[in-house]
mmCIF file of C-alpha atoms in Angstrom:
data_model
loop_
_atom_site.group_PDB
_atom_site.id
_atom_site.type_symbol
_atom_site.label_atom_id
_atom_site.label_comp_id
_atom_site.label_asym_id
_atom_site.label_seq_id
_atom_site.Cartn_x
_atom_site.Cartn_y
_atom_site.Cartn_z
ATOM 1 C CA UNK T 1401 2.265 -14.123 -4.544
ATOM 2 C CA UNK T 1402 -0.322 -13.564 -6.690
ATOM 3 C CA UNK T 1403 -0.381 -15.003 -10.366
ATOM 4 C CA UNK T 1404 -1.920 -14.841 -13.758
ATOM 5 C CA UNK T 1405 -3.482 -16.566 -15.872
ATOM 6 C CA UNK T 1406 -5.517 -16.837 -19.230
ATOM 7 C CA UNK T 1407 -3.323 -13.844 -20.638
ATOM 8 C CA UNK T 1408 -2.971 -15.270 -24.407
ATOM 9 C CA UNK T 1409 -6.270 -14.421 -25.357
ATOM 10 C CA UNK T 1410 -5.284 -10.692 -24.784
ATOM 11 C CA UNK T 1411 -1.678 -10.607 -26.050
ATOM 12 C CA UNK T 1412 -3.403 -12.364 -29.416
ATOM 13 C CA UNK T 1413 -6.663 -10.044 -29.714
ATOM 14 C CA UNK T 1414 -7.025 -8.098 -32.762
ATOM 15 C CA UNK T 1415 -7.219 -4.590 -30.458
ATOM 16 C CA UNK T 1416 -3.419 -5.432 -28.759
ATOM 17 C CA UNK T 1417 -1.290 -6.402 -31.690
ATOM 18 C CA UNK T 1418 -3.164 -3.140 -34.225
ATOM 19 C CA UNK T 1419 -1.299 -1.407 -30.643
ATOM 20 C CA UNK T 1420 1.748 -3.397 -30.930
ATOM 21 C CA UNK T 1421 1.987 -2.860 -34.163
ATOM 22 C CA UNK T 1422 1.438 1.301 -33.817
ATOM 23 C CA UNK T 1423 4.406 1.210 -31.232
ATOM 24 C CA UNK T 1424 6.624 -0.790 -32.894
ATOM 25 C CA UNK T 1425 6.425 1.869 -35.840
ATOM 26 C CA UNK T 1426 7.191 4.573 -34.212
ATOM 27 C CA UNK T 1427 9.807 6.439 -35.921
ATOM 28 C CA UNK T 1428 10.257 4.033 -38.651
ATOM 29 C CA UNK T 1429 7.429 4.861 -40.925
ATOM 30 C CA UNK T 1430 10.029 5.599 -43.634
ATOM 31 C CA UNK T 1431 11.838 2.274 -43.648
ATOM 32 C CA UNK T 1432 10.758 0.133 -46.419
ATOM 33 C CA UNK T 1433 10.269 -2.976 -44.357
ATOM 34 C CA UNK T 1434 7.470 -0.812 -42.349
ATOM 35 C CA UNK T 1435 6.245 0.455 -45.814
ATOM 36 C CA UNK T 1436 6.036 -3.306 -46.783
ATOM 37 C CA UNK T 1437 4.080 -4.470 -44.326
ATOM 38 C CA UNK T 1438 1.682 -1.489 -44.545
ATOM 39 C CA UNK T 1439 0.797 -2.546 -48.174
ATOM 40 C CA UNK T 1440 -1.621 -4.697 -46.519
ATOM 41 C CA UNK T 1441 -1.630 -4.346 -42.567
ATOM 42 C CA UNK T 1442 -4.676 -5.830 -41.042
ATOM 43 C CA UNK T 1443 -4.318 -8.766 -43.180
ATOM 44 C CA UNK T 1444 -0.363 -9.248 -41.724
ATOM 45 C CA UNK T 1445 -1.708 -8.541 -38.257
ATOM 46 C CA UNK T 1446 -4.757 -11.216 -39.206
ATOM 47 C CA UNK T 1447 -2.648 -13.636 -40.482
ATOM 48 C CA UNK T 1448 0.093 -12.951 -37.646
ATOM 49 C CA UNK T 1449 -2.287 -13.133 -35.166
ATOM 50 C CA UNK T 1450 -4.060 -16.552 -36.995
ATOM 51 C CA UNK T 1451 -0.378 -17.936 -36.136
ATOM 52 C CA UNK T 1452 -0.382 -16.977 -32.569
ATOM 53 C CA UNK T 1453 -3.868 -18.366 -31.628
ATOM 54 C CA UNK T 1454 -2.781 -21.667 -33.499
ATOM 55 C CA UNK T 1455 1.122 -22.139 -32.067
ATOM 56 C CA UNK T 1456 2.323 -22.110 -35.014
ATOM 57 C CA UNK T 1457 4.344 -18.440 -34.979
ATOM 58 C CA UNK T 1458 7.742 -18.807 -35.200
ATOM 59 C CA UNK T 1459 10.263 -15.345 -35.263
ATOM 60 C CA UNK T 1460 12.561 -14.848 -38.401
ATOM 61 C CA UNK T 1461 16.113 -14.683 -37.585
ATOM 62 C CA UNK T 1462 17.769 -12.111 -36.415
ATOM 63 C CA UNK T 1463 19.618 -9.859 -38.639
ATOM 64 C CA UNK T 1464 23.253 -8.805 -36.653
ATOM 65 C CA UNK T 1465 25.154 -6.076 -36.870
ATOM 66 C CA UNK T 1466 28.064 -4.391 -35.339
ATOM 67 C CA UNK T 1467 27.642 -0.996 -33.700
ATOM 68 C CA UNK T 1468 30.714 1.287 -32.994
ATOM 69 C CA UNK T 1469 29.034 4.237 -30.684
ATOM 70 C CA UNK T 1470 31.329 4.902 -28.843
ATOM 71 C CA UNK T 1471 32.312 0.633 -27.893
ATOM 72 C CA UNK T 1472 31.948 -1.894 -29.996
ATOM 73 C CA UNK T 1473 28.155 -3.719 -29.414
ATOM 74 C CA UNK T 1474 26.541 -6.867 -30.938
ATOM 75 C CA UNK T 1475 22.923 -5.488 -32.163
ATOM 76 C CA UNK T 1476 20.536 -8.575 -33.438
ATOM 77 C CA UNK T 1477 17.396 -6.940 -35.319
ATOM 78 C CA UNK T 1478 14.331 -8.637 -35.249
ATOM 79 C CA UNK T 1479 12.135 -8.793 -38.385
ATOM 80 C CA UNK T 1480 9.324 -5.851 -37.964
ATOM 81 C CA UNK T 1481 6.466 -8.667 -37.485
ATOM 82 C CA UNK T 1482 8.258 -10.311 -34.612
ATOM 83 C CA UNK T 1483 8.777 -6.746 -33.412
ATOM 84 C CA UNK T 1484 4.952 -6.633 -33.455
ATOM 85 C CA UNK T 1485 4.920 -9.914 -31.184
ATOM 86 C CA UNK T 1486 7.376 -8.357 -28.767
ATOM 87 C CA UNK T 1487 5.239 -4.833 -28.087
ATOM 88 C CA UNK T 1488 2.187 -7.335 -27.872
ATOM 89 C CA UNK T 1489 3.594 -9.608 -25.379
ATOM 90 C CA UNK T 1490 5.287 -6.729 -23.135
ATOM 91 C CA UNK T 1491 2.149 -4.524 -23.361
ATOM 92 C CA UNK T 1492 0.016 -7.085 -21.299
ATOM 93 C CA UNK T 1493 2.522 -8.949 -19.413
ATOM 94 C CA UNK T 1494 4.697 -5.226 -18.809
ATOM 95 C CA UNK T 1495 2.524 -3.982 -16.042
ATOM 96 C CA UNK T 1496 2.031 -7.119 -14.174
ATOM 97 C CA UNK T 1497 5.764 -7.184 -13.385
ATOM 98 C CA UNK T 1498 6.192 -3.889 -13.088
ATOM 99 C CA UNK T 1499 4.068 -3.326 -9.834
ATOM 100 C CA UNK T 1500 6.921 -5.777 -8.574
ATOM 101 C CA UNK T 1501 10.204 -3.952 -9.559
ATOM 102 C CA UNK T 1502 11.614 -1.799 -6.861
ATOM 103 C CA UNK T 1503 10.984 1.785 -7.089
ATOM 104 C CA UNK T 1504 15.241 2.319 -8.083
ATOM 105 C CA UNK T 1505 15.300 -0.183 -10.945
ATOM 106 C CA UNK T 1506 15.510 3.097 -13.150
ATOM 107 C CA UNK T 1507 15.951 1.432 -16.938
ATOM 108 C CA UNK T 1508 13.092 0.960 -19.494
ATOM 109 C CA UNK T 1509 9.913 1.776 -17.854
ATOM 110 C CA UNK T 1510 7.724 4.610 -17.657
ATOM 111 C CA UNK T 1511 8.651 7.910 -15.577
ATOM 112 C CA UNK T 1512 12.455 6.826 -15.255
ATOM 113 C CA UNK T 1513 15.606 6.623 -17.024
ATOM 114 C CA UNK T 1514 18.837 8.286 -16.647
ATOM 115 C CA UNK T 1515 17.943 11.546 -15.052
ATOM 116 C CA UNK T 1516 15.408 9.855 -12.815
ATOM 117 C CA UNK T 1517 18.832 7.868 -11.774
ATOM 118 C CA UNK T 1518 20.819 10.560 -11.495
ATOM 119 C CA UNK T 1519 18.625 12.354 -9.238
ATOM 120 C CA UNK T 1520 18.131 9.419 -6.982
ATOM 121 C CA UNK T 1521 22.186 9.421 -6.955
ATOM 122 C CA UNK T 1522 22.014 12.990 -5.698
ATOM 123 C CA UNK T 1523 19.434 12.600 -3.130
ATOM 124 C CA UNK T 1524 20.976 9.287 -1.408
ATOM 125 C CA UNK T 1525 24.804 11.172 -1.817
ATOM 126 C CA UNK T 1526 23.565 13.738 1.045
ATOM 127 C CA UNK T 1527 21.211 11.312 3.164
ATOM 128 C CA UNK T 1528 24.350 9.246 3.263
ATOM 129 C CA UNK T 1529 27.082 12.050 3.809
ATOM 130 C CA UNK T 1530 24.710 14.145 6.012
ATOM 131 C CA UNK T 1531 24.403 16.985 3.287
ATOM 132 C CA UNK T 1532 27.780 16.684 1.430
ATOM 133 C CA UNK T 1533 29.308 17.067 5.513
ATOM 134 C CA UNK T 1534 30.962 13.380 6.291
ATOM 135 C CA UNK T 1535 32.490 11.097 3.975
ATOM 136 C CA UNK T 1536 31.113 7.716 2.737
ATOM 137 C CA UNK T 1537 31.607 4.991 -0.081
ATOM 138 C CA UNK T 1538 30.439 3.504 -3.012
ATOM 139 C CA UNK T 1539 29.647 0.032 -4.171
ATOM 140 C CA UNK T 1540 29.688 0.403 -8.279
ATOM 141 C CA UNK T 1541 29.563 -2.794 -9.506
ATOM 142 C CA UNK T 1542 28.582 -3.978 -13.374
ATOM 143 C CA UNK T 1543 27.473 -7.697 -14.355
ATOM 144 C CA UNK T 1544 29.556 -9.519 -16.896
ATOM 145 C CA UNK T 1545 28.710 -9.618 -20.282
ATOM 146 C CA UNK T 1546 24.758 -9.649 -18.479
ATOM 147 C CA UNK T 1547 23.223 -9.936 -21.972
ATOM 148 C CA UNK T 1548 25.209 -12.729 -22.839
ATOM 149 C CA UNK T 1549 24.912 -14.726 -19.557
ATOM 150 C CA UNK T 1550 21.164 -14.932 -18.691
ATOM 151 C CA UNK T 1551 20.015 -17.903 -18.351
ATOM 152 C CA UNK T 1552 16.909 -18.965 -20.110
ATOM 153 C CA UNK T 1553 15.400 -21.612 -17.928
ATOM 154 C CA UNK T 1554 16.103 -19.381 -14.794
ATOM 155 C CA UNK T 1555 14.260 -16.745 -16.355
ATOM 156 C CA UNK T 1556 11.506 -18.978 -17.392
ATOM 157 C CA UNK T 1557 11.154 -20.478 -13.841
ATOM 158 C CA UNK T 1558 11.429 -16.380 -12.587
ATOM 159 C CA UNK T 1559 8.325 -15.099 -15.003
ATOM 160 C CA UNK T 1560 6.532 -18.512 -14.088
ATOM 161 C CA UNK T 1561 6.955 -17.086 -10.377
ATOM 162 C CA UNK T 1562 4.077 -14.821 -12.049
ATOM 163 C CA UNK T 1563 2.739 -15.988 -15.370
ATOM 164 C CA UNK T 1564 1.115 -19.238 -14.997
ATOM 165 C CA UNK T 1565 -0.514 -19.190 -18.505
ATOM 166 C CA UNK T 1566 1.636 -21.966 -20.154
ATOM 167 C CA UNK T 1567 0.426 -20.691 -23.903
ATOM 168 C CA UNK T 1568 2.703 -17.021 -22.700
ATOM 169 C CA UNK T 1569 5.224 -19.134 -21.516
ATOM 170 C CA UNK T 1570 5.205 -21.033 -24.558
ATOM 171 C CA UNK T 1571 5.870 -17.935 -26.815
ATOM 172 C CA UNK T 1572 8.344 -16.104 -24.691
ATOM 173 C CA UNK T 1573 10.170 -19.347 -25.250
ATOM 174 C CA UNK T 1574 9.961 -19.291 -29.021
ATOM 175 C CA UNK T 1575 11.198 -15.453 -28.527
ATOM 176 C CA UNK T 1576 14.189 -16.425 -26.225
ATOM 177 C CA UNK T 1577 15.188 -19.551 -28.502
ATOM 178 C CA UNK T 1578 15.384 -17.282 -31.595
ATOM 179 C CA UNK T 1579 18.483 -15.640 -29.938
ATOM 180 C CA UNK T 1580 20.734 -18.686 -28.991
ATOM 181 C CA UNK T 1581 21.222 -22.163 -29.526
ATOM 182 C CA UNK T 1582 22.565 -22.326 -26.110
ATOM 183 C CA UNK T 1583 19.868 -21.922 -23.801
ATOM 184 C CA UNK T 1584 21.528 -18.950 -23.041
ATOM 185 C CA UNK T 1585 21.522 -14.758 -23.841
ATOM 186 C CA UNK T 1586 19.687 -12.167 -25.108
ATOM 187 C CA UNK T 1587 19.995 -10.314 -28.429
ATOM 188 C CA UNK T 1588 20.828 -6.408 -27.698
ATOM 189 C CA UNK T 1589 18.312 -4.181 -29.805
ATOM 190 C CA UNK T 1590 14.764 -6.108 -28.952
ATOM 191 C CA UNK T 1591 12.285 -4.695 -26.546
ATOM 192 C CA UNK T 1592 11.783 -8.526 -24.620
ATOM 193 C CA UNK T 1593 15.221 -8.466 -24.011
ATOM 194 C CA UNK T 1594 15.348 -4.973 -22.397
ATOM 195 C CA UNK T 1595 12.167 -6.238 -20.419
ATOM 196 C CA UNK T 1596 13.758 -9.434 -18.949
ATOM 197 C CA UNK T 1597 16.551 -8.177 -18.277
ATOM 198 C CA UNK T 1598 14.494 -5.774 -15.668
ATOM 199 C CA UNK T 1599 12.609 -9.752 -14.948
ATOM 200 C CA UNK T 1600 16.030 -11.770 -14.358
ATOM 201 C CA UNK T 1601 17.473 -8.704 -12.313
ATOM 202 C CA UNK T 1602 14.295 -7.823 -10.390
ATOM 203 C CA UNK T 1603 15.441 -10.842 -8.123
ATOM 204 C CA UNK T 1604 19.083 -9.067 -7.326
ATOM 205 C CA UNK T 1605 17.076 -5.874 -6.365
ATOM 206 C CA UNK T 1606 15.089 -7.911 -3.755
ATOM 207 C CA UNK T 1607 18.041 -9.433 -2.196
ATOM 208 C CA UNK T 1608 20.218 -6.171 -1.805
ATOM 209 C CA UNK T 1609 16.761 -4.467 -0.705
ATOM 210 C CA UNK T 1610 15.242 -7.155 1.641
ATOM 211 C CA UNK T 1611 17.854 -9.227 2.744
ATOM 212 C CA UNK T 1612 21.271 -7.005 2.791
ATOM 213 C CA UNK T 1613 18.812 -4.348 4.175
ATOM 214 C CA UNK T 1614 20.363 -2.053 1.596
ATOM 215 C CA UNK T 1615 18.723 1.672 2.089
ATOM 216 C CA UNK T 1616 20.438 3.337 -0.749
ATOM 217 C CA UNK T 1617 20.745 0.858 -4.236
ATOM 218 C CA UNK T 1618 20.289 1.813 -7.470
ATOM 219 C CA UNK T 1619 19.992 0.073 -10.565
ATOM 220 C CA UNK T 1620 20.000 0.604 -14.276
ATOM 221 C CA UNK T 1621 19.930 -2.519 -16.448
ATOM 222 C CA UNK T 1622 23.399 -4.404 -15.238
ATOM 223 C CA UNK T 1623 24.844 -1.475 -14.010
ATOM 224 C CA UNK T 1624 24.186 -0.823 -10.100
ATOM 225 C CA UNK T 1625 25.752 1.182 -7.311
ATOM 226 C CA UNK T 1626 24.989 0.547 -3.142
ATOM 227 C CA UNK T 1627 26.103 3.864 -0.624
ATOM 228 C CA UNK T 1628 26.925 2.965 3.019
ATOM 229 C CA UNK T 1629 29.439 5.284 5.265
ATOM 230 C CA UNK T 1630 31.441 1.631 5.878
ATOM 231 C CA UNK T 1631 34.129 0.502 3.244
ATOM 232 C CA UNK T 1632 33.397 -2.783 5.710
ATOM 233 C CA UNK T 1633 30.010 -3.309 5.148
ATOM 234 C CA UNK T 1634 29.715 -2.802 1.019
ATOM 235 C CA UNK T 1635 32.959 -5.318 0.884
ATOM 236 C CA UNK T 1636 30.835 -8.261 2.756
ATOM 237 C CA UNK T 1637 27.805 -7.559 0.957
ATOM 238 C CA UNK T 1638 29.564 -7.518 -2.526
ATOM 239 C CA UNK T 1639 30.659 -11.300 -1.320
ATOM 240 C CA UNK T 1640 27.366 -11.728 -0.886
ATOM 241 C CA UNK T 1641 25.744 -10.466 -3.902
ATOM 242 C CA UNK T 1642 28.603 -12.296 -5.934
ATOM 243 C CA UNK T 1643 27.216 -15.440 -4.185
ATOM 244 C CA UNK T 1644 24.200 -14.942 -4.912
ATOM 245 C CA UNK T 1645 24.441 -14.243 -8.585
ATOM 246 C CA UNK T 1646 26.453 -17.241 -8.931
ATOM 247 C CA UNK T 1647 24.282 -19.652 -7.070
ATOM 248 C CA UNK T 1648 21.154 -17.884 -7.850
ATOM 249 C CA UNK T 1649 21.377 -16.731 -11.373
ATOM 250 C CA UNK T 1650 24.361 -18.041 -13.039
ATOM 251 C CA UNK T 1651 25.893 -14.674 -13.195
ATOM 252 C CA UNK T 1652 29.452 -12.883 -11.903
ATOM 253 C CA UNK T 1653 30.118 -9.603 -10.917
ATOM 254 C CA UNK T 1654 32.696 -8.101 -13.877
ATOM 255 C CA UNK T 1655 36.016 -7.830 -11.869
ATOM 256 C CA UNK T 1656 37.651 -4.318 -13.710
ATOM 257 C CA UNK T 1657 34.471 -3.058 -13.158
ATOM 258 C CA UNK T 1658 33.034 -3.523 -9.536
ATOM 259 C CA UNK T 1659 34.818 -1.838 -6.462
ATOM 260 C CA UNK T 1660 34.558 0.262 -3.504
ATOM 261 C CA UNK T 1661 35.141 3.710 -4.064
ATOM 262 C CA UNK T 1662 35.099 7.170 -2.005
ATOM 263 C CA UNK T 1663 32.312 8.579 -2.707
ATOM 264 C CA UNK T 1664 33.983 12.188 -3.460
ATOM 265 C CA UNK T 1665 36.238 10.856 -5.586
ATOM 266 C CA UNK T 1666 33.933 10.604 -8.248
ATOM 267 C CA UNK T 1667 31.426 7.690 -9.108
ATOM 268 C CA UNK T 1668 30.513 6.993 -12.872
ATOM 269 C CA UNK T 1669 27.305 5.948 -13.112
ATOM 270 C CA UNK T 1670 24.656 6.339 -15.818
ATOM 271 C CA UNK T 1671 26.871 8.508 -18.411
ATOM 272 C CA UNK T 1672 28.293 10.857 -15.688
ATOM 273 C CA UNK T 1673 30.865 11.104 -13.192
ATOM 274 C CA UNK T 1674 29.268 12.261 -10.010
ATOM 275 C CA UNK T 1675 31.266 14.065 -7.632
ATOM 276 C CA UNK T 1676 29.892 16.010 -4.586
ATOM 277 C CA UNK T 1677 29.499 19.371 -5.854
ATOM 278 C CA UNK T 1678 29.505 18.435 -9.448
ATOM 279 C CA UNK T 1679 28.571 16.106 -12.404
ATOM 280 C CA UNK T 1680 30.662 15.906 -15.701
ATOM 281 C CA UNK T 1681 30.180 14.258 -18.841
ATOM 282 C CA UNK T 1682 32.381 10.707 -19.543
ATOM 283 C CA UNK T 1683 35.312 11.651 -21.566
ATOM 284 C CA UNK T 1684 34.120 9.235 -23.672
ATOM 285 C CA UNK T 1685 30.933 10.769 -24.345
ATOM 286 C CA UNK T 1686 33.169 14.272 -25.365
ATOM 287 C CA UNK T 1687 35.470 12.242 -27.746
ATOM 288 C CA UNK T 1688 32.434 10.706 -29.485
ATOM 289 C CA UNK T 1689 30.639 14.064 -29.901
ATOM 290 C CA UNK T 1690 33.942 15.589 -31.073
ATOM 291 C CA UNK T 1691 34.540 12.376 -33.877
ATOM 292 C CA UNK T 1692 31.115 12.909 -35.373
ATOM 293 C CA UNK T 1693 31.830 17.028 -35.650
ATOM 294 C CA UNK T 1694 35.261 16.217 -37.504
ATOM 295 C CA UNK T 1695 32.995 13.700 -39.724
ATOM 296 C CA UNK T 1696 30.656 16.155 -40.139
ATOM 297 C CA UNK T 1697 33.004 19.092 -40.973
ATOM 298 C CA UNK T 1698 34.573 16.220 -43.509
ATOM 299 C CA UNK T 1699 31.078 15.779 -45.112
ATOM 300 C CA UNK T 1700 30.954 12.477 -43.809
ATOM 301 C CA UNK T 1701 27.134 13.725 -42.168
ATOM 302 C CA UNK T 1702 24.962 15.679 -43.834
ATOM 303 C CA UNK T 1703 24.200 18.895 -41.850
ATOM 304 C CA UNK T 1704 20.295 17.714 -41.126
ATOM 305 C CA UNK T 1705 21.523 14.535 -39.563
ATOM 306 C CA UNK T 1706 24.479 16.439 -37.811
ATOM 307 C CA UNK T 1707 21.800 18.784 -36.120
ATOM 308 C CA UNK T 1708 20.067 15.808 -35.050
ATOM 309 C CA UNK T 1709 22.779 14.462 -33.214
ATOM 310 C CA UNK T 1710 23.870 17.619 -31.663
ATOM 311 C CA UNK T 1711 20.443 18.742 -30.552
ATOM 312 C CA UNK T 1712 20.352 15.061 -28.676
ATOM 313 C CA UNK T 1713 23.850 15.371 -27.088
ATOM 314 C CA UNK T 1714 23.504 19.478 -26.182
ATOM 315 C CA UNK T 1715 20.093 18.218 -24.340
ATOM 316 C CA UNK T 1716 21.674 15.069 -22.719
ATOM 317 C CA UNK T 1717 24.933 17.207 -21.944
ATOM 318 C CA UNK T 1718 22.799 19.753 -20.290
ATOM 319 C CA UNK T 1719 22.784 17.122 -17.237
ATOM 320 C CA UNK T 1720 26.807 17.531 -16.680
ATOM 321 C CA UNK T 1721 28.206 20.860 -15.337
ATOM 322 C CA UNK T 1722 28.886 21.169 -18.800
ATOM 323 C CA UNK T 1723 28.254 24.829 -20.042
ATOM 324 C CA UNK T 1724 31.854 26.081 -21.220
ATOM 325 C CA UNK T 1725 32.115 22.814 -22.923
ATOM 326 C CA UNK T 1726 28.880 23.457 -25.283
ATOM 327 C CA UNK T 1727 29.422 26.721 -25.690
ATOM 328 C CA UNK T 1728 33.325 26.213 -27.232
ATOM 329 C CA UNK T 1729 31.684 23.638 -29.501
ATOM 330 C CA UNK T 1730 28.874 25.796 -30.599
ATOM 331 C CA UNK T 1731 31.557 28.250 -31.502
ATOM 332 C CA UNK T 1732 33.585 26.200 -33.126
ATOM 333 C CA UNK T 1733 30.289 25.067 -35.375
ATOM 334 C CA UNK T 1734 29.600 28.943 -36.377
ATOM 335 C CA UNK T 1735 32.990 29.193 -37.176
ATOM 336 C CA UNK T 1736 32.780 26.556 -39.512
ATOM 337 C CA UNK T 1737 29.498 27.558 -40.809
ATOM 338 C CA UNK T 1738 30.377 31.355 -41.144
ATOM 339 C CA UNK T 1739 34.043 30.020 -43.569
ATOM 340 C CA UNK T 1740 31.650 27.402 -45.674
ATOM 341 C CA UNK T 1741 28.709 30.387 -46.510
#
C-alpha cells in the first residue's frame, strides 16, 4: 500500500489555510465570529499558521448544543479558527483516502450523497430481483451510537495505514482529543469527524466487499444496507460483520435497528422508504415539515426563513413519489397567505 509522507508542510502553507479558511466561511459571512476574525485575516491565518509549523496549536473547546430536527442530536461547534485547521487538514489529506473508499460509500464526498444513494438502491433492487420479477431481501443494518463509539487509537493506527507523516498524525490527534477525555468519539457538527468517520468505516466496506464477496452494499455514514435473493446468506454475514466490528473496530451493530427484511416490503434507507415501484418520504420527515408550517403560521418563523425551509424540503421531497403531498401543502400555504393579505 502506498503511503505518504512530508504532508505538514502543505496542510501549514500560507496558500492551503487562505483556502481553508474561504471554505470554512462559506455561508457564514454574516456571523460575527467570521466578521471577527476578518478584522484582521492574514494576520489570524499568519499567526494560526506560526502555531502549526511550531506544535504549539491547540483547538478551543467545543461549544455544545442540543438540536431537536426532527431527534434529539448532540452538536459540538468548533471555534471558526479550528474550523480553519479542519478544511486545511481534510483538503490535503481528503483525496489521498478518497482514491481508497469504495465507489458505494455515498456520504460526504464529491459527486455523491443521498440521491447518488438512492439511485444505486434502485439500480441493485432490479439486478437483484431480475427487473422488479423475483423476490429478494435486505440487510439494513445501523451502527450504535457510531459517533460516540469510534475509537481513537484504531483510527489513528487506520490513517497511519496511509499517513506516515508523524507531524499530521500529531495534529489529527490534538483534533480528536479536543472531543473526549476518553480516547473515544467524535463531536457531530465538525468536518474531521464527518471525514473519519468515512476513514474508520472504509475498513467495514472492504470486508463486506472483498471478503463476504458482497455485490450489492451500500453505505452512507453508519447507515448501510447488503441485497442478496437468500434470507440465509445476509443472516451469516450479519454474524460476521458483527464480529468483525467487535473484534476489529470496537463497534456493535444497533439491535432495533439491523434486520433482514423483504425487499418489497419497503426498505428505509437514506430519508426514504423504498418499495419496488415507489419511494415515499419518512413520516417523520412529513411531521417535521408540517411542525415548522404550524410555527410559521403562529409567527414563530418569519416568512423569509419559512421560504427557505420549504424551498429545501419541496426540492428534497421531489425525490419521494410525493406530488399530491406538496401540492395540498402549497395550498394550504396560499390559503393562509390569501386570509393574512
Amino acid at each position: 500500500m502506498k503511503t505518504y509522507n512530508n504532508l505538514y508542510g502543505q496542510i501549514c502553507s500560507m496558500n492551503n489555510l487562505a483556502n481553508a479558511w474561504r471554505n470554512a466561511r462559506k455561508g457564514k459571512t454574516k456571523k460575527k465570529y467570521v466578521a471577527e476574525f476578518e478584522q484582521d485575516t492574514r494576520e489570524n491565518l499568519l499567526n494560526l499558521r506560526r502555531e502549526l509549523l511550531n506544535q504549539t496549536y491547540k483547538p478551543k473547546s467545543l461549544v455544545n448544543f442540543i438540536l431537536r430536527d426532527p431527534k434529539t442530536r448532540k452538536i459540538s461547534k468548533s471555534d471558526f479558527r479550528d474550523r480553519i485547521v479542519h478544511h486545511a487538514l481534510v483538503r490535503v489529506i481528503g483525496p489521498i483516502f478518497d482514491k481508497i473508499f469504495i465507489y458505494d460509500s455515498c456520504a460526504n464526498r464529491i459527486g455523491k450523497g443521498n440521491l447518488f444513494a438512492l439511485k444505486r438502491f434502485d439500480k441493485f433492487k432490479r439486478k437483484i430481483t431480475d427487473n422488479l420479477f423475483k423476490e429478494a431481501f435486505c440487510l439494513k443494518a445501523d451502527i450504535k451510537h457510531y459517533f460516540q463509539e469510534v475509537d481513537h487509537e484504531c483510527l489513528l493506527k487506520i490513517i497511519k495505514q496511509k499517513v506516515t507523516d508523524e507531524k499530521v498524525i500529531w495534529l489529527i490527534s490534538q483534533i480528536l482529543k479536543n472531543s473526549s477525555s476518553e480516547n473515544k468519539s467524535m463531536p457531530l457538527g465538525n468536518l474531521t469527524s464527518q471525514f473519519f468517520a468515512n476513514v474508520y468505516l472504509n475498513e467495514l466496506d472492504y470486508f463486506v466487499k472483498h471478503k463476504l464477496k458482497s455485490k450489492y452494499y451500500i453505505r452512507y455514514v453508519d447507515d448501510f444496507i447488503i441485497l442478496h435473493k437468500s434470507r440465509i446468506q445476509l443472516k451469516i454475514w450479519k454474524l460476521r460483520i458483527e464480529e468483525f466490528l467487535r473484534e476489529k473496530l470496537k463497534l456493535e451493530l444497533h439491535p432495533d435497528k439491523s434486520r433482514i427484511i423483504l425487499l418489497s416490503r419497503g426498505i428505509d434507507f437514506v430519508g426514504f422508504r423504498n418499495f419496488y415501484y415507489f419511494r415515499l418520504l419518512r413520516k417523520r420527515n412529513i411531521r417535521n415539515m408540517e411542525r415548522k408550517i404550524g410555527l410559521f403560521i403562529n409567527g414563530d418563523i418569519l416568512e423569509l426563513k419559512f421560504i427557505e425551509i420549504f424551498q429545501g424540503w419541496n426540492a428534497y421531497s421531489k425525490w419521494a413519489d410525493s406530488y399530491i403531498l406538496r401540492r395540498e401543502i402549497s395550498d394550504c400555504l396560499t390559503c393562509f397567505k390569501e386570509k393574512t393579505i
